[in-house]
Amino acid sequence: MASGAARRNNFNIGGEQAEADPLLMEAFYESDDYNTIADRDDTHCFLIARTGSGKSAVLQHLEEDNSEHVVRIAPEDLSLNYITNLGVMKFLDELEVSLDPLFIALWKHVLLVELIRHRYKVDSQAAKTNFLASLRDKIKRDPGKRAALDYLEEFQDRFWVEADERVREITEKFEEKINKEAKGTVGFSGNPAANMSATISGGSADSFSTETRRELSERFQRIVNETQMARLNKMLKVLDEDILESRQNFTFVVIDDLDRDWVDEKLANSLVRCLFRAVLDLQRVRNLKIIVALRTNIFENLDFGHRSGGQEEKFRSLALHMRWNPTELRELVNDRLRVASTKRGAPVNSISDILPRINTRRGDAFDYMLQRTLMRPRDIIAFTNETFNAMTGERVSWEDIKTAEDSYSHKRLLALRDEWKMSYPDIDRVFAVFSGCVIPMSQEEFTRRIDDAALLLADPYFRGSDWLDWMTSAMWNNPAGSWADWYGQLVSLLYNIGFIGCSTGRQASVRYVRTFPEYAERASNLEATTGFTIHPTFQAALDVRLDGTSH
């Protein structure tokens, strides 16, 4: 680099994660996706993307730009793990009681109270009394709204306590109702003196006859359905017409980090799905926009079709899938480079001023780097930082880029493992079976390596037996199946997470999930695939070679 600003001395263009990125605010790139989310009249409210795509950065910048108009709700402050780990919740789930009405009511309650606390600065008994008196005076001529206020009165001095305490209080009251109903249920226990509360909390629904299960399910479902809370729904009208009644009071609610570890994944998915339904209901509040950020794989596993009341199409139409193109990523890097280099006293306007000049043999160095990413900000920031760290001269050389690629590729492979290890434990051992392969692999060679992956089931130390057994079951149980029948599930997984690409002829371009997201969903496409390749991001880490030559 001619100016020397980026040379050595730990120069970088920012952190890979929003919460540890010193340049996030100064060099934030306002993409079209950000402008869509920040648009108060745009209805997209679910921000869906893979890890590293910039979801958290978008929400942090939105908060910075609208500091007086943003309420952030942190899932870890809501005792959600407490709810999903309750014995009564698991028991009702085993009885196939739909907990959706309870979960939807919980979310509406949390959102409503947080919005009121923010709007009126309710942080004490006096503030709450003043707020209620003011609101009561405003709506005194509307009997329906006056009844809705009774809902808030129920919480009395606990109105301003932290959200997790309110959630626990509502949940505990619900648990009491269920246990009380259980005690009065004929045939619930052979011992009339038994402690029904303990039975509910720690028992298993499998111990009951079919008839008893049905009876219990119906009884408990009625209790759950009562938590629809008519007065709570009426409060939404008050929220729209009397609390956030003017554009001046427009409020964003931001909910992020819903992809943290959960105790019970099934109940957690129900909680997240019910949040989406609550958000849908709250769209009737004109001066409110709730934005929920979620990883792509969790969004796809929410099972909308099963219990969403036929609203799956609405959920999907309101989802904004964050995607980046090469131009946007180049501009993002340039913006960060300008800010970072200016801080060092030697401004640089473009990454092109630092990288090797374009030539006919090797092409554009930045395009080379982009091809070794999954087209996400985190990837290109990481590769650029590694390249600066590898610099040996005043300007980046191709040798510096290749040196950086080794370290970068290993870290990206570990990041891919970390992104998917909750759903697919030990998936990195499947990645490892492709170490040293020559690309493109023929179907025969690819099949041999997939067979090696399937044999991991014989290793007692392999922790992914459940998912791998399910994905390879047709290999063992369907001898008459086609190649796609046998290998389709595992191939689709590797394709959909961006690990492999597919081609259908020697001259055909390689298809990757970013540009052909539905490709691996069709058996005919898999059957027609003649070449399989490892994504360039991971080739260096796995010592992948091209056409038998050194990579």
Coordinates of C-alpha atoms in Angstrom, one line a residue:
M1 CA 0.0 0.0 0.0
A2 CA 1.5 3.2 -1.1
S3 CA 0.5 5.3 1.9
G4 CA 1.6 2.6 4.4
A5 CA -1.5 3.2 6.5
A6 CA -2.6 -0.4 6.2
R7 CA 0.7 -2.0 6.5
R8 CA 1.3 -4.2 9.6
N9 CA 0.5 -2.7 13.0
N10 CA -2.9 -4.5 13.2
F11 CA -4.6 -2.4 10.7
N12 CA -8.1 -3.7 9.9
I13 CA -11.5 -2.6 8.5
G14 CA -13.5 -3.5 11.6
G15 CA -14.8 -6.4 13.6
E16 CA -16.6 -9.4 12.1
Q17 CA -19.4 -9.2 14.7
A18 CA -21.6 -6.1 15.2
E19 CA -21.2 -6.1 19.0
A20 CA -17.4 -6.0 18.6
D21 CA -17.1 -3.7 15.6
P22 CA -15.5 -0.3 16.3
L23 CA -16.4 1.0 12.8
L24 CA -20.1 -0.1 12.8
M25 CA -21.5 3.4 13.3
E26 CA -18.9 5.5 11.5
A27 CA -18.7 3.3 8.4
F28 CA -22.1 1.7 8.3
Y29 CA -23.2 0.9 4.7
E30 CA -26.9 1.7 4.2
S31 CA -27.9 -1.1 1.9
D32 CA -31.3 -1.3 0.3
D33 CA -32.2 -3.9 2.9
Y34 CA -31.4 -1.4 5.7
N35 CA -33.5 1.3 4.1
T36 CA -36.4 -1.2 3.8
I37 CA -36.3 -2.0 7.5
A38 CA -35.9 1.6 8.5
D39 CA -38.9 2.7 6.3
R40 CA -41.7 3.4 8.7
D41 CA -44.3 2.7 6.0
D42 CA -42.8 -0.6 4.8
T43 CA -44.5 -3.7 6.2
H44 CA -41.5 -6.0 6.2
C45 CA -40.9 -6.9 9.8
F46 CA -39.1 -10.2 9.9
L47 CA -35.4 -9.8 9.1
I48 CA -34.2 -13.2 7.9
A49 CA -30.5 -14.0 7.1
R50 CA -27.7 -16.4 7.8
T51 CA -25.2 -15.7 10.4
G52 CA -22.7 -13.0 9.3
S53 CA -25.1 -11.3 7.0
G54 CA -25.4 -8.2 9.1
K55 CA -28.8 -8.6 10.9
S56 CA -27.5 -7.3 14.2
A57 CA -25.6 -4.4 12.5
V58 CA -28.8 -3.3 10.8
L59 CA -30.7 -3.3 14.1
Q60 CA -27.9 -1.5 16.0
H61 CA -27.7 1.2 13.4
L62 CA -31.5 1.6 13.4
E63 CA -31.4 2.1 17.1
E64 CA -28.6 4.7 16.8
D65 CA -30.5 6.6 14.1
N66 CA -33.8 6.6 16.0
S67 CA -32.5 6.7 19.6
E68 CA -35.7 8.1 21.1
H69 CA -38.0 5.8 19.1
V70 CA -36.6 2.3 19.6
V71 CA -37.5 -0.3 22.2
R72 CA -35.1 -3.2 22.3
I73 CA -36.4 -6.4 23.8
A74 CA -33.7 -9.0 24.7
P75 CA -35.0 -12.6 24.7
E76 CA -32.5 -13.5 27.5
D77 CA -34.4 -11.0 29.7
L78 CA -37.7 -12.7 29.2
S79 CA -37.2 -16.0 31.1
L80 CA -38.0 -17.9 27.9
N81 CA -35.8 -20.8 28.9
Y82 CA -37.6 -20.9 32.2
I83 CA -40.9 -21.3 30.3
T84 CA -39.8 -24.0 27.9
N85 CA -38.2 -25.9 30.7
L86 CA -41.3 -26.0 32.9
G87 CA -42.6 -29.5 33.5
V88 CA -46.2 -28.4 33.0
M89 CA -45.3 -27.0 29.5
K90 CA -43.7 -30.3 28.5
F91 CA -46.6 -32.3 29.9
L92 CA -49.2 -30.3 28.0
D93 CA -47.1 -30.6 24.8
E94 CA -47.1 -34.4 25.3
L95 CA -50.9 -34.3 25.5
E96 CA -50.8 -32.3 22.2
V97 CA -52.4 -29.3 23.9
S98 CA -51.7 -26.3 21.7
L99 CA -49.9 -23.7 23.8
D100 CA -50.1 -21.1 21.1
P101 CA -52.8 -19.0 22.8
L102 CA -50.8 -18.7 26.0
F103 CA -47.5 -17.9 24.1
I104 CA -49.2 -15.3 21.9
A105 CA -50.8 -13.6 24.9
L106 CA -47.4 -13.6 26.7
W107 CA -45.7 -11.9 23.7
K108 CA -48.6 -9.3 23.4
H109 CA -48.3 -8.6 27.1
V110 CA -44.6 -8.1 27.0
L111 CA -44.8 -5.9 23.9
L112 CA -47.7 -3.8 25.3
V113 CA -46.1 -3.1 28.7
E114 CA -42.7 -2.3 27.2
L115 CA -44.3 0.1 24.8
I116 CA -46.2 1.8 27.6
R117 CA -43.1 2.0 29.8
H118 CA -41.1 3.6 27.0
R119 CA -43.9 6.0 25.9
Y120 CA -44.7 7.3 29.4
K121 CA -41.4 6.6 31.2
V122 CA -43.2 4.4 33.7
D123 CA -40.5 3.5 36.2
S124 CA -42.2 4.1 39.5
Q125 CA -45.5 3.8 41.3
A126 CA -46.1 7.6 40.9
A127 CA -45.4 7.4 37.2
K128 CA -47.8 4.5 36.8
T129 CA -50.5 6.3 38.7
N130 CA -50.1 9.4 36.6
F131 CA -50.1 7.4 33.4
L132 CA -53.3 5.5 34.3
A133 CA -55.1 8.7 35.4
S134 CA -54.1 10.5 32.2
L135 CA -55.2 7.6 30.0
R136 CA -58.4 7.1 31.9
D137 CA -59.4 10.7 31.4
K138 CA -58.6 10.4 27.7
I139 CA -60.8 7.4 27.1
K140 CA -63.6 7.9 29.7
R141 CA -66.3 8.2 27.1
D142 CA -65.5 4.7 25.6
P143 CA -66.8 1.8 27.8
G144 CA -64.9 -0.8 25.8
K145 CA -61.6 1.0 26.4
R146 CA -62.4 1.6 30.1
A147 CA -62.8 -2.2 30.4
A148 CA -59.4 -2.7 28.7
L149 CA -57.7 -0.5 31.4
D150 CA -58.8 -3.1 34.0
Y151 CA -56.2 -5.4 32.5
L152 CA -53.4 -3.0 33.4
E153 CA -54.9 -2.4 36.9
E154 CA -54.4 -6.2 37.6
F155 CA -50.7 -5.7 37.8
Q156 CA -50.8 -2.9 40.3
D157 CA -47.4 -2.3 41.9
R158 CA -45.7 -4.9 39.7
F159 CA -46.4 -2.9 36.5
W160 CA -42.9 -1.5 36.1
V161 CA -40.8 -4.5 37.3
E162 CA -38.5 -6.1 34.7
A163 CA -40.1 -8.1 31.9
D164 CA -38.8 -11.5 33.1
E165 CA -40.6 -11.0 36.4
R166 CA -43.9 -10.3 34.6
V167 CA -43.5 -13.3 32.3
R168 CA -42.8 -15.5 35.3
E169 CA -45.8 -14.2 37.2
I170 CA -48.2 -14.9 34.3
T171 CA -46.7 -18.3 33.7
E172 CA -46.9 -19.2 37.4
K173 CA -50.6 -18.2 37.5
F174 CA -51.2 -20.4 34.4
E175 CA -49.4 -23.3 36.0
E176 CA -51.6 -22.9 39.2
K177 CA -54.7 -23.1 37.0
I178 CA -53.5 -26.3 35.3
N179 CA -52.6 -28.0 38.5
K180 CA -55.9 -27.0 40.1
E181 CA -57.8 -28.5 37.1
A182 CA -55.6 -31.6 37.3
K183 CA -56.6 -32.2 41.0
G184 CA -60.3 -32.2 40.0
T185 CA -60.0 -34.5 37.1
V186 CA -61.6 -37.9 37.6
G187 CA -59.2 -40.8 36.9
F188 CA -56.1 -38.5 36.8
S189 CA -54.5 -40.6 39.5
G190 CA -55.2 -43.9 41.1
N191 CA -54.4 -42.3 44.5
P192 CA -56.9 -39.5 45.4
A193 CA -54.4 -38.2 47.9
A194 CA -51.6 -37.9 45.4
N195 CA -49.9 -34.6 44.9
M196 CA -51.3 -33.6 41.5
S197 CA -49.0 -30.6 41.2
A198 CA -45.9 -32.8 41.5
T199 CA -47.5 -35.2 39.0
I200 CA -48.1 -32.5 36.4
S201 CA -44.7 -30.9 36.8
G202 CA -42.7 -34.1 36.5
G203 CA -45.0 -36.7 35.1
S204 CA -45.4 -38.2 31.6
A205 CA -48.6 -38.1 29.6
D206 CA -47.7 -41.6 28.2
S207 CA -48.8 -43.1 31.5
F208 CA -52.5 -42.4 30.7
S209 CA -55.0 -44.3 28.6
T210 CA -56.1 -42.9 25.3
E211 CA -59.4 -41.9 26.7
T212 CA -57.9 -40.2 29.7
R213 CA -55.4 -38.4 27.5
R214 CA -58.2 -37.1 25.3
E215 CA -60.2 -35.9 28.4
L216 CA -57.2 -34.2 29.9
S217 CA -56.3 -32.6 26.6
E218 CA -59.7 -31.1 26.2
R219 CA -59.8 -29.8 29.8
F220 CA -56.4 -28.2 29.6
Q221 CA -57.0 -26.8 26.1
R222 CA -59.9 -24.8 27.5
I223 CA -57.7 -23.3 30.1
V224 CA -55.1 -22.4 27.5
N225 CA -57.6 -20.9 25.2
E226 CA -58.9 -18.6 28.0
T227 CA -55.5 -16.9 28.0
Q228 CA -56.4 -15.2 24.7
M229 CA -57.3 -12.4 27.2
A230 CA -60.1 -10.4 25.5
R231 CA -59.1 -7.3 27.5
L232 CA -55.5 -7.6 26.4
N233 CA -56.7 -7.5 22.7
K234 CA -58.8 -4.5 23.5
M235 CA -55.7 -2.8 24.9
L236 CA -54.2 -3.0 21.4
K237 CA -57.0 -0.6 20.2
V238 CA -56.0 1.7 23.1
L239 CA -52.4 1.4 22.1
D240 CA -53.2 2.4 18.5
E241 CA -55.7 5.3 19.2
D242 CA -54.6 6.7 22.5
I243 CA -51.0 5.8 23.3
L244 CA -49.2 5.8 20.0
E245 CA -51.8 8.0 18.5
S246 CA -49.6 10.4 16.6
R247 CA -46.7 10.1 14.1
Q248 CA -44.6 11.9 16.7
N249 CA -44.9 8.8 18.9
F250 CA -43.8 6.4 16.2
T251 CA -41.9 3.5 17.8
F252 CA -39.7 0.7 16.5
V253 CA -39.5 -2.5 18.6
V254 CA -36.4 -4.5 17.9
I255 CA -36.1 -8.2 18.9
D256 CA -32.8 -10.0 18.1
D257 CA -30.8 -12.9 19.4
L258 CA -33.7 -15.4 19.2
D259 CA -31.2 -18.0 17.9
R260 CA -29.4 -18.4 21.2
D261 CA -29.2 -21.9 22.8
W262 CA -32.5 -23.3 24.0
V263 CA -33.3 -26.0 26.5
D264 CA -36.2 -27.4 24.5
E265 CA -36.0 -26.8 20.8
K266 CA -39.6 -27.8 20.0
L267 CA -41.2 -25.5 22.6
A268 CA -38.7 -22.8 21.6
N269 CA -39.9 -23.0 18.0
S270 CA -43.5 -22.6 19.2
L271 CA -42.5 -19.5 21.2
V272 CA -40.8 -17.9 18.2
R273 CA -43.7 -18.9 15.9
C274 CA -46.2 -17.3 18.3
L275 CA -44.1 -14.1 18.4
F276 CA -44.6 -13.9 14.7
R277 CA -48.3 -14.3 15.1
A278 CA -48.4 -11.6 17.8
V279 CA -46.4 -9.3 15.5
L280 CA -48.9 -9.9 12.8
D281 CA -51.8 -8.9 15.1
L282 CA -49.9 -5.7 16.2
Q283 CA -49.5 -4.5 12.6
R284 CA -52.9 -2.9 13.1
V285 CA -51.2 -0.3 15.3
R286 CA -50.3 2.4 12.8
N287 CA -47.4 4.1 14.5
L288 CA -45.6 0.9 15.5
K289 CA -43.1 -1.3 13.6
I290 CA -41.9 -4.4 15.3
I291 CA -38.8 -6.0 13.7
V292 CA -37.7 -9.5 14.5
A293 CA -34.3 -10.8 13.4
L294 CA -33.9 -14.5 12.9
R295 CA -31.4 -16.9 11.3
T296 CA -32.6 -18.5 8.1
N297 CA -32.5 -22.1 9.3
I298 CA -34.6 -21.3 12.4
F299 CA -37.2 -19.4 10.2
E300 CA -37.5 -22.4 7.9
N301 CA -38.0 -24.8 10.8
L302 CA -40.9 -22.8 12.5
D303 CA -43.6 -25.2 11.1
F304 CA -45.9 -22.4 10.1
G305 CA -48.2 -24.7 8.2
H306 CA -49.0 -26.9 11.2
R307 CA -50.4 -24.3 13.6
S308 CA -50.3 -20.9 12.1
G309 CA -54.0 -20.7 11.2
G310 CA -53.3 -20.6 7.5
Q311 CA -51.1 -17.6 7.8
E312 CA -47.9 -19.0 6.4
E313 CA -48.2 -17.0 3.2
K314 CA -48.5 -13.8 5.3
F315 CA -45.4 -14.6 7.4
R316 CA -43.4 -15.2 4.3
S317 CA -44.6 -12.1 2.5
L318 CA -43.5 -10.0 5.5
A319 CA -40.0 -11.6 5.6
L320 CA -37.1 -9.7 4.3
H321 CA -34.3 -12.1 3.3
M322 CA -31.0 -10.2 3.6
R323 CA -28.8 -10.7 0.5
W324 CA -25.7 -8.9 -0.7
N325 CA -24.4 -8.5 -4.2
P326 CA -20.8 -7.9 -5.3
T327 CA -21.3 -4.1 -5.8
E328 CA -22.7 -3.7 -2.3
L329 CA -19.9 -5.6 -0.6
R330 CA -17.2 -3.7 -2.5
E331 CA -18.8 -0.4 -1.4
L332 CA -19.0 -1.7 2.1
V333 CA -15.3 -2.5 2.1
N334 CA -14.5 0.9 0.5
D335 CA -16.5 2.8 3.1
R336 CA -14.8 1.0 6.0
L337 CA -11.3 1.4 4.4
R338 CA -11.8 5.1 4.0
V339 CA -12.8 5.6 7.7
A340 CA -10.1 3.3 9.1
S341 CA -7.3 4.7 6.9
T342 CA -8.3 8.3 7.7
K343 CA -8.0 7.5 11.4
R344 CA -4.4 6.5 10.6
G345 CA -3.8 9.8 8.9
A346 CA -3.4 8.4 5.4
P347 CA -6.8 8.2 3.7
V348 CA -7.4 5.5 1.1
N349 CA -10.5 5.8 -1.1
S350 CA -10.8 2.3 -2.6
I351 CA -9.7 -1.3 -2.0
S352 CA -8.5 -1.2 -5.6
D353 CA -5.8 1.2 -4.5
I354 CA -4.3 -1.4 -2.2
L355 CA -4.8 -4.7 -4.0
P356 CA -2.8 -6.0 -7.1
R357 CA -3.8 -4.3 -10.3
I358 CA -6.2 -6.1 -12.6
N359 CA -4.4 -8.2 -15.2
T360 CA -5.6 -10.6 -17.9
R361 CA -4.1 -13.7 -16.4
R362 CA -5.3 -13.4 -12.8
G363 CA -8.1 -10.9 -13.2
D364 CA -9.5 -8.7 -10.4
A365 CA -8.1 -9.5 -7.0
F366 CA -11.2 -8.3 -5.1
D367 CA -13.4 -10.5 -7.3
Y368 CA -11.1 -13.4 -6.4
M369 CA -11.6 -12.6 -2.7
L370 CA -15.4 -12.2 -3.1
Q371 CA -15.6 -15.6 -4.8
R372 CA -14.1 -17.1 -1.7
T373 CA -17.0 -15.8 0.5
L374 CA -20.6 -16.8 1.0
M375 CA -21.4 -13.2 -0.1
R376 CA -21.7 -11.9 3.5
P377 CA -20.1 -8.9 5.1
R378 CA -18.5 -11.0 7.8
D379 CA -16.7 -13.1 5.2
I380 CA -15.2 -10.3 3.2
I381 CA -14.3 -8.2 6.3
A382 CA -12.5 -11.3 7.7
F383 CA -10.6 -12.0 4.4
T384 CA -9.6 -8.3 3.9
N385 CA -8.3 -8.2 7.5
E386 CA -6.3 -11.4 7.0
T387 CA -4.9 -10.0 3.8
F388 CA -3.7 -6.8 5.6
N389 CA -2.2 -8.9 8.3
A390 CA -0.2 -10.9 5.7
M391 CA 1.2 -7.9 3.9
T392 CA 4.9 -7.9 3.3
G393 CA 5.3 -4.7 1.2
E394 CA 3.7 -1.3 0.7
R395 CA 1.0 -2.9 -1.4
V396 CA -0.9 -6.2 -1.2
S397 CA 0.5 -8.8 -3.5
W398 CA -1.1 -12.0 -4.9
E399 CA 1.2 -14.0 -2.6
D400 CA -0.2 -12.0 0.4
I401 CA -3.7 -12.9 -0.7
K402 CA -2.9 -16.6 -1.0
T403 CA -1.1 -16.6 2.4
A404 CA -4.2 -14.9 4.0
E405 CA -6.5 -17.4 2.2
D406 CA -5.1 -20.4 4.2
S407 CA -5.8 -18.8 7.6
Y408 CA -9.1 -17.3 6.4
S409 CA -10.4 -20.6 4.9
H410 CA -9.7 -22.6 8.1
K411 CA -11.6 -20.0 10.2
R412 CA -14.5 -19.9 7.8
L413 CA -14.8 -23.7 7.9
L414 CA -14.9 -23.5 11.7
A415 CA -17.5 -20.8 11.5
L416 CA -19.6 -23.0 9.2
R417 CA -19.4 -25.8 11.8
D418 CA -20.4 -23.4 14.6
E419 CA -23.3 -22.0 12.5
W420 CA -24.9 -25.5 12.2
K421 CA -23.6 -27.6 15.1
M422 CA -26.7 -27.1 17.2
S423 CA -28.9 -28.7 14.5
Y424 CA -26.2 -31.1 13.2
P425 CA -23.7 -32.0 15.9
D426 CA -20.2 -33.1 14.6
I427 CA -21.1 -31.9 11.0
D428 CA -17.4 -30.9 10.7
R429 CA -16.5 -34.6 10.6
V430 CA -18.7 -34.8 7.4
F431 CA -16.8 -31.8 6.0
A432 CA -13.5 -33.7 6.7
V433 CA -14.3 -36.6 4.5
F434 CA -13.8 -34.3 1.5
S435 CA -10.2 -33.4 2.6
G436 CA -7.8 -33.7 -0.3
C437 CA -10.4 -34.2 -3.0
V438 CA -9.9 -33.2 -6.6
I439 CA -12.7 -31.0 -8.0
P440 CA -14.9 -31.2 -9.8
M441 CA -15.8 -34.6 -8.4
S442 CA -17.7 -37.0 -10.6
Q443 CA -20.9 -38.5 -9.1
E444 CA -18.9 -41.7 -8.5
E445 CA -16.2 -40.0 -6.5
F446 CA -18.6 -37.8 -4.7
T447 CA -20.7 -40.9 -3.8
R448 CA -17.6 -42.7 -2.4
R449 CA -17.0 -39.8 0.0
I450 CA -20.7 -39.6 1.0
D451 CA -20.5 -43.3 1.8
D452 CA -17.5 -42.5 4.0
A453 CA -19.6 -39.9 5.8
A454 CA -22.4 -42.4 6.3
L455 CA -20.0 -44.8 8.0
L456 CA -19.5 -42.2 10.8
L457 CA -22.6 -43.9 12.2
A458 CA -20.4 -46.8 13.2
D459 CA -18.1 -44.5 15.3
P460 CA -19.3 -44.6 19.0
Y461 CA -17.8 -41.1 19.5
F462 CA -19.7 -39.5 16.6
R463 CA -22.3 -37.1 18.2
G464 CA -24.4 -36.7 15.1
S465 CA -26.0 -40.1 14.9
D466 CA -29.6 -38.9 15.2
W467 CA -29.5 -36.5 12.2
L468 CA -27.1 -38.6 10.1
D469 CA -29.1 -41.8 10.6
W470 CA -32.3 -40.0 9.5
M471 CA -30.6 -38.5 6.4
T472 CA -29.0 -41.8 5.3
S473 CA -31.8 -44.2 6.3
A474 CA -32.8 -44.7 2.6
M475 CA -29.3 -46.0 1.9
W476 CA -29.9 -48.9 4.3
N477 CA -33.6 -49.4 4.0
N478 CA -34.6 -48.8 0.4
P479 CA -32.4 -51.0 -1.9
A480 CA -34.7 -50.3 -4.9
G481 CA -34.3 -46.5 -4.5
S482 CA -32.6 -44.1 -7.0
W483 CA -29.4 -42.3 -6.3
A484 CA -31.4 -39.2 -5.3
D485 CA -33.4 -41.4 -2.9
W486 CA -30.3 -42.7 -1.2
Y487 CA -28.2 -39.5 -1.1
G488 CA -30.6 -36.7 -1.6
Q489 CA -31.1 -35.6 2.0
L490 CA -27.4 -35.3 2.8
V491 CA -26.5 -33.7 -0.6
S492 CA -29.3 -31.2 0.0
L493 CA -28.0 -30.3 3.4
L494 CA -24.4 -29.8 2.1
Y495 CA -25.7 -27.7 -0.8
N496 CA -28.1 -25.6 1.3
I497 CA -25.6 -24.6 3.9
G498 CA -23.2 -23.5 1.1
F499 CA -20.6 -26.2 1.4
I500 CA -20.9 -27.7 -2.0
G501 CA -21.9 -26.6 -5.5
C502 CA -23.3 -28.7 -8.4
S503 CA -22.8 -28.6 -12.2
T504 CA -24.5 -30.6 -15.0
G505 CA -21.7 -30.8 -17.7
R506 CA -18.0 -30.1 -18.3
Q507 CA -18.6 -26.6 -19.6
A508 CA -21.5 -25.7 -17.2
S509 CA -21.1 -23.2 -14.5
V510 CA -21.3 -24.3 -10.9
R511 CA -24.5 -23.7 -9.2
Y512 CA -24.4 -22.6 -5.5
V513 CA -27.3 -22.0 -3.1
R514 CA -27.0 -18.3 -3.1
T515 CA -28.0 -17.9 -6.8
F516 CA -30.0 -21.2 -7.1
P517 CA -31.6 -21.6 -3.7
E518 CA -34.2 -24.3 -4.8
Y519 CA -31.8 -26.4 -6.9
A520 CA -31.2 -29.3 -4.4
E521 CA -34.9 -29.6 -3.6
R522 CA -35.7 -31.5 -6.9
A523 CA -34.6 -35.1 -7.2
S524 CA -34.3 -34.6 -11.0
N525 CA -31.7 -31.9 -10.5
L526 CA -29.6 -34.1 -8.3
E527 CA -29.8 -37.0 -10.7
A528 CA -28.7 -34.8 -13.5
T529 CA -25.7 -33.4 -11.6
T530 CA -22.4 -34.7 -13.1
G531 CA -19.9 -32.6 -11.1
F532 CA -19.7 -31.7 -7.5
T533 CA -17.3 -29.1 -6.0
I534 CA -16.4 -27.7 -2.7
H535 CA -17.2 -24.0 -2.3
P536 CA -14.1 -21.9 -2.9
T537 CA -14.4 -20.5 0.7
F538 CA -13.4 -23.9 2.1
Q539 CA -11.1 -25.3 -0.5
A540 CA -7.8 -24.1 1.1
A541 CA -8.8 -25.4 4.5
L542 CA -9.5 -28.9 3.0
D543 CA -6.5 -28.9 0.7
V544 CA -8.8 -29.2 -2.3
R545 CA -7.1 -29.5 -5.6
L546 CA -8.4 -28.4 -9.0
D547 CA -8.2 -30.9 -11.9
G548 CA -5.4 -32.8 -10.1
T549 CA -3.1 -29.8 -9.8
S550 CA -2.1 -27.9 -6.7
H551 CA -4.9 -25.4 -5.7

